[in-house]
PDB file of C-alpha atoms in Angstrom:
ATOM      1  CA  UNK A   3     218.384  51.621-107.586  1.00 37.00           C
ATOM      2  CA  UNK A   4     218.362  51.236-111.386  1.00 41.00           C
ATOM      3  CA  UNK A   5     216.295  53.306-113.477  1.00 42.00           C
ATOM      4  CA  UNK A   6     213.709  51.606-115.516  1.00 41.00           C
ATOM      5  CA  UNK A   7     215.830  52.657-118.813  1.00 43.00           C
ATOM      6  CA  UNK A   8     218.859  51.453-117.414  1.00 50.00           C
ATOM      7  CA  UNK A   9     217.504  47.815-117.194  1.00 52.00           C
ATOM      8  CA  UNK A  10     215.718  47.984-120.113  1.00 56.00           C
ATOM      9  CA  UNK A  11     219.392  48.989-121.885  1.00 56.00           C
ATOM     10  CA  UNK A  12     220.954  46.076-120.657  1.00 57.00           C
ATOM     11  CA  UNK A  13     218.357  43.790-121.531  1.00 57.00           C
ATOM     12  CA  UNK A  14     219.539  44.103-125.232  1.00 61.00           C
ATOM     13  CA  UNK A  15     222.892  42.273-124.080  1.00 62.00           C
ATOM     14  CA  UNK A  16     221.400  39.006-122.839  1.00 63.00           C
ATOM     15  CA  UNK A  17     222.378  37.128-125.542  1.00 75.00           C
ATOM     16  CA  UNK A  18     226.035  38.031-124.577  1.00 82.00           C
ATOM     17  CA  UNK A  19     226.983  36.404-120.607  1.00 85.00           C
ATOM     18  CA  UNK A  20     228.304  38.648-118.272  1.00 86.00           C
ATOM     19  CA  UNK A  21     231.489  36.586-118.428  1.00 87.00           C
ATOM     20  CA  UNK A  22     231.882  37.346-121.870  1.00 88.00           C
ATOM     21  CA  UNK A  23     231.287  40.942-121.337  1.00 89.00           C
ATOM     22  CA  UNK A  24     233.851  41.050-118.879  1.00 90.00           C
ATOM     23  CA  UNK A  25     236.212  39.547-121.318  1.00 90.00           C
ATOM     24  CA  UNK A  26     235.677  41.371-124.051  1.00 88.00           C
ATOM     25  CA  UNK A  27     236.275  44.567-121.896  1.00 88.00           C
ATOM     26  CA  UNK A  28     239.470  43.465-120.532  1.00 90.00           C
ATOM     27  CA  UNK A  29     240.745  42.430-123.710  1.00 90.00           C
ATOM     28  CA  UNK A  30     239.939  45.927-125.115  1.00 88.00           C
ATOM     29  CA  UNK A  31     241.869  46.965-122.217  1.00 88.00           C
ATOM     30  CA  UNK A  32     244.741  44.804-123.445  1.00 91.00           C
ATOM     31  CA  UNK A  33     245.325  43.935-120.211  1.00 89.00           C
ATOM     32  CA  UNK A  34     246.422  40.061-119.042  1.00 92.00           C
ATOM     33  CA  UNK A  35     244.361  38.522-115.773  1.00 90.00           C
ATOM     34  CA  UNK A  36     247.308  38.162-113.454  1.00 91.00           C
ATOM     35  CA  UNK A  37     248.277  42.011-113.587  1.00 91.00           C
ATOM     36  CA  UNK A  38     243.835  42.414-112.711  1.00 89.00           C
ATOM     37  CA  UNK A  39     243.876  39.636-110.003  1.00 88.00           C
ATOM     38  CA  UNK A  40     246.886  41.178-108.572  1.00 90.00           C
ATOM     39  CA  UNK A  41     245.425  44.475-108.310  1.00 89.00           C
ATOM     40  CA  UNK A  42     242.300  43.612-106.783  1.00 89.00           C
ATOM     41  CA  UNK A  43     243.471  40.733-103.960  1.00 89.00           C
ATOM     42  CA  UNK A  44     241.452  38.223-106.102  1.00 88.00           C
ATOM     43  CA  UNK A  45     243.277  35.080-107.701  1.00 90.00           C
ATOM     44  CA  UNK A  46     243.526  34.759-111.396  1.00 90.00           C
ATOM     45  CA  UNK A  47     241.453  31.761-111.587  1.00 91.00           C
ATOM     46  CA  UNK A  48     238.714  33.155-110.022  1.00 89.00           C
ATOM     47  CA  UNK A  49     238.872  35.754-112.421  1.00 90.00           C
ATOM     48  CA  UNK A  50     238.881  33.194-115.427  1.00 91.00           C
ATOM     49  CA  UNK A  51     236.366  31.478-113.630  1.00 89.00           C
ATOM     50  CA  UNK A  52     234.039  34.619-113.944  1.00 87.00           C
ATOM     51  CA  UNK A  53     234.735  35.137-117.557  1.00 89.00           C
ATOM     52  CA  UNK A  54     233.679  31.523-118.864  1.00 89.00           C
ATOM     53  CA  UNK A  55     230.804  31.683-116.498  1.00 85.00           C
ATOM     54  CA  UNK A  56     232.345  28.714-114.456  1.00 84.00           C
ATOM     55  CA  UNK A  57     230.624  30.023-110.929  1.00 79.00           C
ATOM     56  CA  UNK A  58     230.677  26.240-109.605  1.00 82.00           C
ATOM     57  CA  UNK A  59     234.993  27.536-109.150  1.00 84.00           C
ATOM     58  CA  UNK A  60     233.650  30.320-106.906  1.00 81.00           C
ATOM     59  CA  UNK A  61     233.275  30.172-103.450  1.00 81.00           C
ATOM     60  CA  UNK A  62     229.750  31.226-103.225  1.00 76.00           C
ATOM     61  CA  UNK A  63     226.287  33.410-104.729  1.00 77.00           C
ATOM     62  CA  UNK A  64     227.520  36.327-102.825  1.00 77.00           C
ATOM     63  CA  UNK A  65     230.919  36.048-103.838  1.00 81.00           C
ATOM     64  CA  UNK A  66     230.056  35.933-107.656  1.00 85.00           C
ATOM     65  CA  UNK A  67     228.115  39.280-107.433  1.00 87.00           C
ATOM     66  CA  UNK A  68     231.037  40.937-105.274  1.00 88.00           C
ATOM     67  CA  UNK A  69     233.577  39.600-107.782  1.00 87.00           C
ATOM     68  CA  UNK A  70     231.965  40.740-110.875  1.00 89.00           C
ATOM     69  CA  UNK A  71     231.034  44.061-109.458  1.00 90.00           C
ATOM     70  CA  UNK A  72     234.559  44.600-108.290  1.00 90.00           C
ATOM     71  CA  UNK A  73     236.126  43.243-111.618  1.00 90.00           C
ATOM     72  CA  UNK A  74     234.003  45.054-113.876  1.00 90.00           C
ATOM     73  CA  UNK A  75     234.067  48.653-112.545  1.00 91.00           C
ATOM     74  CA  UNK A  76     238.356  47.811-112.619  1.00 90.00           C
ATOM     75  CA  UNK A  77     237.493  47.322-116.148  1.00 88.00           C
ATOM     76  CA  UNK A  78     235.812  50.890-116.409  1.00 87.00           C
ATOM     77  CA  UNK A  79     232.417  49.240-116.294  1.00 87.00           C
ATOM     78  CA  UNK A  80     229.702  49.984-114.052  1.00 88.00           C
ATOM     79  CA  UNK A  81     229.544  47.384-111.629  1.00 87.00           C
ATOM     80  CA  UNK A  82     226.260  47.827-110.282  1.00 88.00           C
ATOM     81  CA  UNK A  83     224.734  47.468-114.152  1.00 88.00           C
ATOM     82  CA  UNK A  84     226.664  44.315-114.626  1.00 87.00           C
ATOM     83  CA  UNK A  85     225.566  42.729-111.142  1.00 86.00           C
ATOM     84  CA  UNK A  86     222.529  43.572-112.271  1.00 86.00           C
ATOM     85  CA  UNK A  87     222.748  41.879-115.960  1.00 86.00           C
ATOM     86  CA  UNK A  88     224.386  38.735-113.781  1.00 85.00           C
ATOM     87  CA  UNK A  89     221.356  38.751-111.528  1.00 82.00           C
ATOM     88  CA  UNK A  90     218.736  39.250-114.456  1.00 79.00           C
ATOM     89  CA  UNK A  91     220.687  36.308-116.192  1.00 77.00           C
ATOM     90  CA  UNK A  92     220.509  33.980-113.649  1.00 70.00           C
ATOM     91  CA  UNK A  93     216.955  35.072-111.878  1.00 53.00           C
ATOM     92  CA  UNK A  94     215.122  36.879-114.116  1.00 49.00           C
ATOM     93  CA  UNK A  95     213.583  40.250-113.023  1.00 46.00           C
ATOM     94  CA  UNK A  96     210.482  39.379-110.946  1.00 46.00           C
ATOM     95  CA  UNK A  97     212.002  39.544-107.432  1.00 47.00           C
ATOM     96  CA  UNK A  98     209.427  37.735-104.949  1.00 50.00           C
ATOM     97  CA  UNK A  99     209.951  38.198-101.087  1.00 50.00           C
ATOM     98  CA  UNK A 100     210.641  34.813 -99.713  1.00 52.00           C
ATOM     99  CA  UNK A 101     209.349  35.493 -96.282  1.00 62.00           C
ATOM    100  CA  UNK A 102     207.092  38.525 -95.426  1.00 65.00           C
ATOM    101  CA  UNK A 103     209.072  39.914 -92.777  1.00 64.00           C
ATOM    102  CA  UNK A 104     207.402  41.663 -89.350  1.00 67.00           C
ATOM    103  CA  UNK A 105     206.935  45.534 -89.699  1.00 69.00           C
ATOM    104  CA  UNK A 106     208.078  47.471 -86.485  1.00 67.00           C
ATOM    105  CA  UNK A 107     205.570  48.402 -84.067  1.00 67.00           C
ATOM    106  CA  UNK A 108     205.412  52.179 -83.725  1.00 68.00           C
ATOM    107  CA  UNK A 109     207.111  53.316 -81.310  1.00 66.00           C
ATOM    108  CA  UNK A 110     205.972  56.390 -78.766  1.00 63.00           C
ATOM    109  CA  UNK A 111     208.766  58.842 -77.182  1.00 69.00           C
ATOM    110  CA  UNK A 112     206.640  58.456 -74.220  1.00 66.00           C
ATOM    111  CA  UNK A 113     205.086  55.531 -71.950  1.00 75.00           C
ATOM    112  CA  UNK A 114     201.320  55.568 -71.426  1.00 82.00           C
ATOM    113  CA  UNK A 115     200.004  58.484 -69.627  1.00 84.00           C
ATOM    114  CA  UNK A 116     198.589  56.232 -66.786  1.00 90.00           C
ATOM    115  CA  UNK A 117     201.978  54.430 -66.337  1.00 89.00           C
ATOM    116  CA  UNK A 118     203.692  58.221 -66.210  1.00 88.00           C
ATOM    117  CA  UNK A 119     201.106  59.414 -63.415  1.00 93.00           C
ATOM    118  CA  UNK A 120     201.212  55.886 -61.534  1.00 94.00           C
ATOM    119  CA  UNK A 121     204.979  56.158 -60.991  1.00 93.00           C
ATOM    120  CA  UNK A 122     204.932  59.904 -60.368  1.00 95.00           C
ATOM    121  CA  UNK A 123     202.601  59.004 -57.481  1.00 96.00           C
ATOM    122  CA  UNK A 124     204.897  55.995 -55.768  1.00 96.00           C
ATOM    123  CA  UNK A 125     207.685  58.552 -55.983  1.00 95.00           C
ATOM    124  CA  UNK A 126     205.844  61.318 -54.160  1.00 96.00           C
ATOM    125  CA  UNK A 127     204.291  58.527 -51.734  1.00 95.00           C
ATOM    126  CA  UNK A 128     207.996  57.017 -50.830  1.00 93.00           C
ATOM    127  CA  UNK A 129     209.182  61.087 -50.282  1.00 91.00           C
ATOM    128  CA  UNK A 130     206.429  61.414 -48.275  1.00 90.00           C
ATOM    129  CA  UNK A 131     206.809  58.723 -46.330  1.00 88.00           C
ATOM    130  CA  UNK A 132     210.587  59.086 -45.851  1.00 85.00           C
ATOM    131  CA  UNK A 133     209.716  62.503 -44.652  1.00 82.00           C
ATOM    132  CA  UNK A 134     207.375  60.967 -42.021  1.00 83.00           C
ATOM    133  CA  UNK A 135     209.203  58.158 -41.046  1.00 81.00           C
ATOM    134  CA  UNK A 136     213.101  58.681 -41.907  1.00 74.00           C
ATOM    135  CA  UNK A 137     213.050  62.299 -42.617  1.00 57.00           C
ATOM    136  CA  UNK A 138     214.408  62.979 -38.812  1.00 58.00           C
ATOM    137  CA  UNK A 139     218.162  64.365 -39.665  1.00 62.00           C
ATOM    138  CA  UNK A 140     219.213  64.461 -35.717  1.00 64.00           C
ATOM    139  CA  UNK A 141     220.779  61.656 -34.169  1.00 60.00           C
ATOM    140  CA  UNK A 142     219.242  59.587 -31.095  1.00 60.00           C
ATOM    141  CA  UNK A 143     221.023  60.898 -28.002  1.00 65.00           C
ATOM    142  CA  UNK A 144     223.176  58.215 -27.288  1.00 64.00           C
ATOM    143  CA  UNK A 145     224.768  59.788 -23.762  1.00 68.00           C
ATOM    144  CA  UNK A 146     224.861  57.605 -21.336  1.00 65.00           C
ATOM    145  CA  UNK A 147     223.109  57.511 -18.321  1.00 62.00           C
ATOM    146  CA  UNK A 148     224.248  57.357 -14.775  1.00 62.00           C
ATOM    147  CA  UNK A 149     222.600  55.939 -12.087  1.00 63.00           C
ATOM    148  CA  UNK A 150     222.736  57.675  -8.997  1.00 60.00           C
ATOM    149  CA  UNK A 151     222.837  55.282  -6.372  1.00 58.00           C
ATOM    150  CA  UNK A 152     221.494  56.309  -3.176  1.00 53.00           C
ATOM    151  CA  UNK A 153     222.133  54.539   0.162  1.00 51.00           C
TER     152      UNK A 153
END
């Protein structure tokens, strides 16, 4: 984030748009839009669109900030501080939380100590029980018997 100072410096540009900021850097640069556009995958018009603050020729809100960030630090400009300036143009600085979002319930490395016990206890009740009931390893004699018939 922004330190205080650093908004507070860019608050003496408001009366210049971000658009024309952008501008005036690239023509500094002497550089033409096409060469720009070309270099960073974005069309030329949607680079002009940015510098006369046409954002209705965008493609969306998200889009604007992405493009000027991305255009201005190719301009040597510090594309966070001018996303900023963009957003303080169009919003303002007093950032209110639309929804108040759940916090996360605190969560234990553990289970409860009664649910920890409780299923220690079936365990040792089904070895037990296995042991008592199943725990017989020899196989039922199975030889088969033979009559002796007498007569």
């Amino acid at each position: 984030m922004n330190a205080p100072h650093d908004k507070d410096e860019l608050d003496k540009y408001k009366d210049l748009s971000v658009g024309e900021i952008l501008r005036r850097a690239r023509l500094k640069m002497n550089v033409e839009i096409e060469p720009i556009g070309k270099h960073l995958n974005i069309r030329p018009e949607l680079l002009t669109a940015l510098e006369t603050n046409d954002y209705d020729r965008l493609p969306g809100k998200v889009y604007v900030v992405g493009f000027v960030r991305t255009y201005a630090e190719a301009l040597g400009l510090d594309g966070d501080k001018v996303a900023y300036l963009l957003k303080s143009q169009a919003v303002g600085h007093d950032y209110k939380t639309l929804r108040e979002m759940p916090k996360p319930m605190y969560e234990k490395r553990l289970p409860n100590p009664i649910i920890v016990i409780g299923c220690i206890g079936v365990f040792i009740a089904l070895l037990i029980a296995w042991a008592v009931f199943g725990g017989d390893n020899n196989p039922p004699d199975i030889t088969p018997v033979i009559e002796e018939t007498s007569r």
